[in-house]
mmCIF file of C-alpha atoms in Angstrom:
data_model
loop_
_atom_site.group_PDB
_atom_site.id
_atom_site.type_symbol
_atom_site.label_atom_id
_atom_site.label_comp_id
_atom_site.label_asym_id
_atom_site.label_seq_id
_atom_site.Cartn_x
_atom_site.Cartn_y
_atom_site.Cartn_z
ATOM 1 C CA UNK A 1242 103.306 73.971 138.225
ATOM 2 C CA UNK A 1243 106.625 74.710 140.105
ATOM 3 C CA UNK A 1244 108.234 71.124 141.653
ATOM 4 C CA UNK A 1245 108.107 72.310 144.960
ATOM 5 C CA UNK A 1246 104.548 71.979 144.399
ATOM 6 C CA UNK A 1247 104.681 68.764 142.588
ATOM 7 C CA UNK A 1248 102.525 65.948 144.434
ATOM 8 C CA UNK A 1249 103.828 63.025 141.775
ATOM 9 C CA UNK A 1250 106.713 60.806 143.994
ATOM 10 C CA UNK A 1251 109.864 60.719 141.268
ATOM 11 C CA UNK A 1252 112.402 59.037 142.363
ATOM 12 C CA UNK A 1253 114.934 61.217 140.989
ATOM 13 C CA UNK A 1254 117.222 63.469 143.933
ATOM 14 C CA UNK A 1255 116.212 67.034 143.277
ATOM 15 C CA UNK A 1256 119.454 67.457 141.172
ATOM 16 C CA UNK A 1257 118.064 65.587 138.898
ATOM 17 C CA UNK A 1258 114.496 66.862 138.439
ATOM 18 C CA UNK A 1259 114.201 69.518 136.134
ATOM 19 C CA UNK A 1260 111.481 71.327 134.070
ATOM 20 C CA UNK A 1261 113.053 74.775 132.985
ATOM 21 C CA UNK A 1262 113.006 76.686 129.080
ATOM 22 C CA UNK A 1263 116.091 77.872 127.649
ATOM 23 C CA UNK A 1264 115.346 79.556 124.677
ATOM 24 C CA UNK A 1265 112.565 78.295 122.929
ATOM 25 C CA UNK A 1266 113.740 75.126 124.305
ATOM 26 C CA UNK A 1267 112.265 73.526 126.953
ATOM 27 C CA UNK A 1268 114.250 70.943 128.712
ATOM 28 C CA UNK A 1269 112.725 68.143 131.189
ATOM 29 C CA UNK A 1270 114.774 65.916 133.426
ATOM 30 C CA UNK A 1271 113.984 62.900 135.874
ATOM 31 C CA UNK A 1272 115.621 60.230 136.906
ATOM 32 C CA UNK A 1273 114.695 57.125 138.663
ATOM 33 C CA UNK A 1274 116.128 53.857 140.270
ATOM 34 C CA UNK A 1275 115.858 50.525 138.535
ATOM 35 C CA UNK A 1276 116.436 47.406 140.734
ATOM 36 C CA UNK A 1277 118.603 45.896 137.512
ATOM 37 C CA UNK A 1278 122.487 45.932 136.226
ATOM 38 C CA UNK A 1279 123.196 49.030 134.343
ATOM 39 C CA UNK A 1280 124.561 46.729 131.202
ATOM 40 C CA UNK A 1281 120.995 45.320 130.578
ATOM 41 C CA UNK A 1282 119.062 48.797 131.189
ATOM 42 C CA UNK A 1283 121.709 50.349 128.207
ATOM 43 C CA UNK A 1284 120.908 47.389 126.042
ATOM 44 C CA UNK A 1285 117.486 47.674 126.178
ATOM 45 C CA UNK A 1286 117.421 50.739 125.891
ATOM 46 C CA UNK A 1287 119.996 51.670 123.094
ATOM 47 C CA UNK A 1288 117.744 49.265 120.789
ATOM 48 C CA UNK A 1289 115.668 52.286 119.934
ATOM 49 C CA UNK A 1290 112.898 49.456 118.162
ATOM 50 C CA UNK A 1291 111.939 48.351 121.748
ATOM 51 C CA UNK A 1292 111.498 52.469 122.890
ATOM 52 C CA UNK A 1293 107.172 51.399 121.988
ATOM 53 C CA UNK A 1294 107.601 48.973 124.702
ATOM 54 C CA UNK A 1295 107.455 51.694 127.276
ATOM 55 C CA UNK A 1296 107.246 55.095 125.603
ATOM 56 C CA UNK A 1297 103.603 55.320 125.411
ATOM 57 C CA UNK A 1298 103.526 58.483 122.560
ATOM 58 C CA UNK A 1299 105.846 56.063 120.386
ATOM 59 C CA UNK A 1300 104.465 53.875 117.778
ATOM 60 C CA UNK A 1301 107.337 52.581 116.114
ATOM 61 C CA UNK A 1302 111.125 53.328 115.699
ATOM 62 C CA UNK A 1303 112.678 52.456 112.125
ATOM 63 C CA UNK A 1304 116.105 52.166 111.968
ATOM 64 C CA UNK A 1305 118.259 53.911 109.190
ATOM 65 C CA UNK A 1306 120.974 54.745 107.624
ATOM 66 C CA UNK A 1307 124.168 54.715 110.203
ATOM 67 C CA UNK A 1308 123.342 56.126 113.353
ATOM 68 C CA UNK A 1309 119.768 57.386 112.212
ATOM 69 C CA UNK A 1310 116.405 56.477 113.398
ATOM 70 C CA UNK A 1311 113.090 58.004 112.585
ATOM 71 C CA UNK A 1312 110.118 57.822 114.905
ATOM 72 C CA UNK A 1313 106.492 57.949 114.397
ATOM 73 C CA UNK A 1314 105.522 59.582 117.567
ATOM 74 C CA UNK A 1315 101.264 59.799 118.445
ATOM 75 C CA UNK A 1316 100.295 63.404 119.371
ATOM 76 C CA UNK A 1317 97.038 65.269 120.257
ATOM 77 C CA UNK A 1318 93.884 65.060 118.863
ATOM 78 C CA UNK A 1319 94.601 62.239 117.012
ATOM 79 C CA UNK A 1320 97.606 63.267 114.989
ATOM 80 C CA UNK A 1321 101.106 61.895 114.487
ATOM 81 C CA UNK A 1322 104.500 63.249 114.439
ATOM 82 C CA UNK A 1323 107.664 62.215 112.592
ATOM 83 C CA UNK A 1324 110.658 62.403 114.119
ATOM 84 C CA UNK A 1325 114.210 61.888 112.688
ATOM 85 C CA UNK A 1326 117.069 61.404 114.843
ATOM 86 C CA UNK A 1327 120.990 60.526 114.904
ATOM 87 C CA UNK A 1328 122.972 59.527 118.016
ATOM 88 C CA UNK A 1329 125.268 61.580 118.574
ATOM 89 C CA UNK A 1330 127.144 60.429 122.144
ATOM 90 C CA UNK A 1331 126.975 56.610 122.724
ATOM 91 C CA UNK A 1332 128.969 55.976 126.011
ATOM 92 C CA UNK A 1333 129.060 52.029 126.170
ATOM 93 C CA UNK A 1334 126.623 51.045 129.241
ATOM 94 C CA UNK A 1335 126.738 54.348 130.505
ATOM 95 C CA UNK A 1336 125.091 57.018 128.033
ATOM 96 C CA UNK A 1337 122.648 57.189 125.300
ATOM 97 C CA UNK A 1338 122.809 60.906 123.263
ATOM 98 C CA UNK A 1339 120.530 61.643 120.311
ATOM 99 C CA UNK A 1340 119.367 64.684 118.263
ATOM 100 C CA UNK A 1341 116.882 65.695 116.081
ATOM 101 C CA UNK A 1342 117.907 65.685 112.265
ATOM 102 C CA UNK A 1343 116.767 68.599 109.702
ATOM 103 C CA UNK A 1344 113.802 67.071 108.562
ATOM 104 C CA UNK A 1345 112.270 66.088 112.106
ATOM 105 C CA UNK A 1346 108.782 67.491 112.681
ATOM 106 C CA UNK A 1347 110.014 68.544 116.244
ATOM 107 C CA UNK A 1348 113.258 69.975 117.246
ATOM 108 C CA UNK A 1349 114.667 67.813 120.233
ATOM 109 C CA UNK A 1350 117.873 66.274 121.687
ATOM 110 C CA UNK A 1351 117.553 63.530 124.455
ATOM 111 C CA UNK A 1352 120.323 62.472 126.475
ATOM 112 C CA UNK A 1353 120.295 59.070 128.953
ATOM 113 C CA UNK A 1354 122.490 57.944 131.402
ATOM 114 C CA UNK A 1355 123.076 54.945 133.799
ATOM 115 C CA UNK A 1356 124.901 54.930 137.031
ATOM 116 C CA UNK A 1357 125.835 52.913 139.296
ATOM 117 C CA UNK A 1358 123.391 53.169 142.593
ATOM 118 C CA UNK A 1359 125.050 53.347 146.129
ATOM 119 C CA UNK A 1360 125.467 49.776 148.163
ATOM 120 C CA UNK A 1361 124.616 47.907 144.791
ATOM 121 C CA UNK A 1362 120.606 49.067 144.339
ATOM 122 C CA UNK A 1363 120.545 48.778 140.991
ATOM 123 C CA UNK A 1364 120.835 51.968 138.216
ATOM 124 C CA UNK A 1365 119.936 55.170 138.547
ATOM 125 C CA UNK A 1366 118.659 56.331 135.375
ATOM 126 C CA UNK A 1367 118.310 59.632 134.482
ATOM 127 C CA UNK A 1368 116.460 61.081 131.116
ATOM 128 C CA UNK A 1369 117.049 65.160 130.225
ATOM 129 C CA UNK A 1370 115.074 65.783 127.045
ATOM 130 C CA UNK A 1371 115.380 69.416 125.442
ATOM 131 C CA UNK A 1372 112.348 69.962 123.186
ATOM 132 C CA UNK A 1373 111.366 73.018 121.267
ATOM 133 C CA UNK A 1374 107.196 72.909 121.835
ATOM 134 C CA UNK A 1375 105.410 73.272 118.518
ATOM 135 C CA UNK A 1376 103.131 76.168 119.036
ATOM 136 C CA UNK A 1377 105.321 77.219 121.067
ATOM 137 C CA UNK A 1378 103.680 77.908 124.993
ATOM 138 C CA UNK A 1379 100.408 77.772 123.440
ATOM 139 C CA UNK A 1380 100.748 74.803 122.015
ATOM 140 C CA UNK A 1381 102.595 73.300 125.269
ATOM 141 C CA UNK A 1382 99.677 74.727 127.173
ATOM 142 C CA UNK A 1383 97.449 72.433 124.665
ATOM 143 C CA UNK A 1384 99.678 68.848 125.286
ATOM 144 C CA UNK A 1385 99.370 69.446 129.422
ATOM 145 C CA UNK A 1386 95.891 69.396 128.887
ATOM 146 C CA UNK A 1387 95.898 65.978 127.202
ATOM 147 C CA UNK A 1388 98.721 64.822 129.417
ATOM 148 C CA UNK A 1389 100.859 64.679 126.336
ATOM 149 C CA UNK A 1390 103.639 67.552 127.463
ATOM 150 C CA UNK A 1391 107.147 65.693 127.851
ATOM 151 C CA UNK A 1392 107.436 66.466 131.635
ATOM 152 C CA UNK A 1393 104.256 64.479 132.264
ATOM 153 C CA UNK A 1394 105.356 61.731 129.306
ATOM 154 C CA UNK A 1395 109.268 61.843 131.044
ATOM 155 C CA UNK A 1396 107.710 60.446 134.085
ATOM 156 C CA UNK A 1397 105.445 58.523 133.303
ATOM 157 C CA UNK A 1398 107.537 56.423 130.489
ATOM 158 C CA UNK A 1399 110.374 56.350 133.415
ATOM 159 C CA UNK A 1400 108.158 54.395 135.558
ATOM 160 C CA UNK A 1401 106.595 52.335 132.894
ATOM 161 C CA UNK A 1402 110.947 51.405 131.817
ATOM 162 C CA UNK A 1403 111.256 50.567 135.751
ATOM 163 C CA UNK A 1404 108.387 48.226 135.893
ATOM 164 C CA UNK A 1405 109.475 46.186 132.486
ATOM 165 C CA UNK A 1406 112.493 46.143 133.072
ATOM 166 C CA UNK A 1407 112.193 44.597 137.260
ATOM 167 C CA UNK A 1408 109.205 42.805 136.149
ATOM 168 C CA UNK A 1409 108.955 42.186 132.739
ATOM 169 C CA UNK A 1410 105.867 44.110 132.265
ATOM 170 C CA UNK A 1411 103.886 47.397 132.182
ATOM 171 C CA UNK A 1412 101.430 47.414 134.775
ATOM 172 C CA UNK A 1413 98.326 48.649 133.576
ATOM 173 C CA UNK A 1414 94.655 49.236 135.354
ATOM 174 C CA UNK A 1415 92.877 46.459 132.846
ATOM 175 C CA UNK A 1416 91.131 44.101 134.883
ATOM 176 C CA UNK A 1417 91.894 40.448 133.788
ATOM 177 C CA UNK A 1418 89.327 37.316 134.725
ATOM 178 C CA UNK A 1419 91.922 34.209 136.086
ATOM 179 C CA UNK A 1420 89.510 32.148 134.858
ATOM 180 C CA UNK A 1421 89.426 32.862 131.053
ATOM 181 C CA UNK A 1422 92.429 35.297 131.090
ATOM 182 C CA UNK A 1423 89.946 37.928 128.938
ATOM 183 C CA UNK A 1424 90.085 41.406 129.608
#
């Protein structure tokens, strides 16, 4: 599906919206605006541990050797993916840069930055993740079916970061009694 046709709202200009291949890589891009300071948005997110907190498809982020993290990442049908990564541009409150290592599961490099919104709105925060799709187009035919293709996952774990971080929660559609507080 072409974003011209896209009915999701992103917040992101259409600069920033991307979903393209380049090589065997395919590379997604969005960006939306958080109502929060940029230092606390690179915080929270440089601590890769809290990524769970809002990346759905993460389970956990274990924190190596240097600037090395590996990532147990859920993927279709029940299976999980490890993925090994190294930062390689760190741009104090500004940019977050990371690659896959050799013995990653998936090929990838991410890339996050944080600006400064116009009039003092908050931070515009902009994800471009370049992802070789195991299976190739097949197999990133397969993960849009279960919703599990990074361009769906990009925006979706965007707007999952926006509402923790303005509201210090995920929203979710679980009905909660007042009374007892059970779901």
């Amino acid at each position: 599906m072409s974003m011209a046709h896209d009915q999701t709202h992103d917040d992101a200009p259409k600069r920033a919206q991307r979903d393209d291949k380049d090589g065997d890589y395919a590379i997604v891009g969005r960006s939306v605006l958080i109502n929060r300071p940029r230092s606390e948005l690179f915080a929270y997110w440089r601590d890769f541990t809290k990524l769970p907190t809002f990346m759905h498809a993460v389970e956990s982020v274990a924190i190596g050797d240097g600037e090395r993290s590996t990532w147990t990442i859920k993927a279709p049908a029940g299976q999980h993916v490890t993925l090994e990564t190294e930062l390689v541009d760190v741009i104090e409150n500004e940019a977050i840069g990371w690659r896959s290592t050799e013995h990653s599961q998936i090929k990838t490099t991410g890339h996050v930055t944080f600006t400064d919104a116009p009039a003092g709105r908050g931070t515009i925060v902009t994800a471009e993740i370049a992802y070789e799709p195991p299976g190739g187009d097949v197999g990133r035919l397969i993960a849009k079916l279960f919703q599990a293709e990074p361009n769906i996952q990009a925006r979706h774990e965007l707007k999952r970061f926006k509402q923790l971080m303005e509201a210090g929660e995920v929203a979710t559609g679980a009905y909660t009694n007042s009374t007892d507080g059970e779901v």
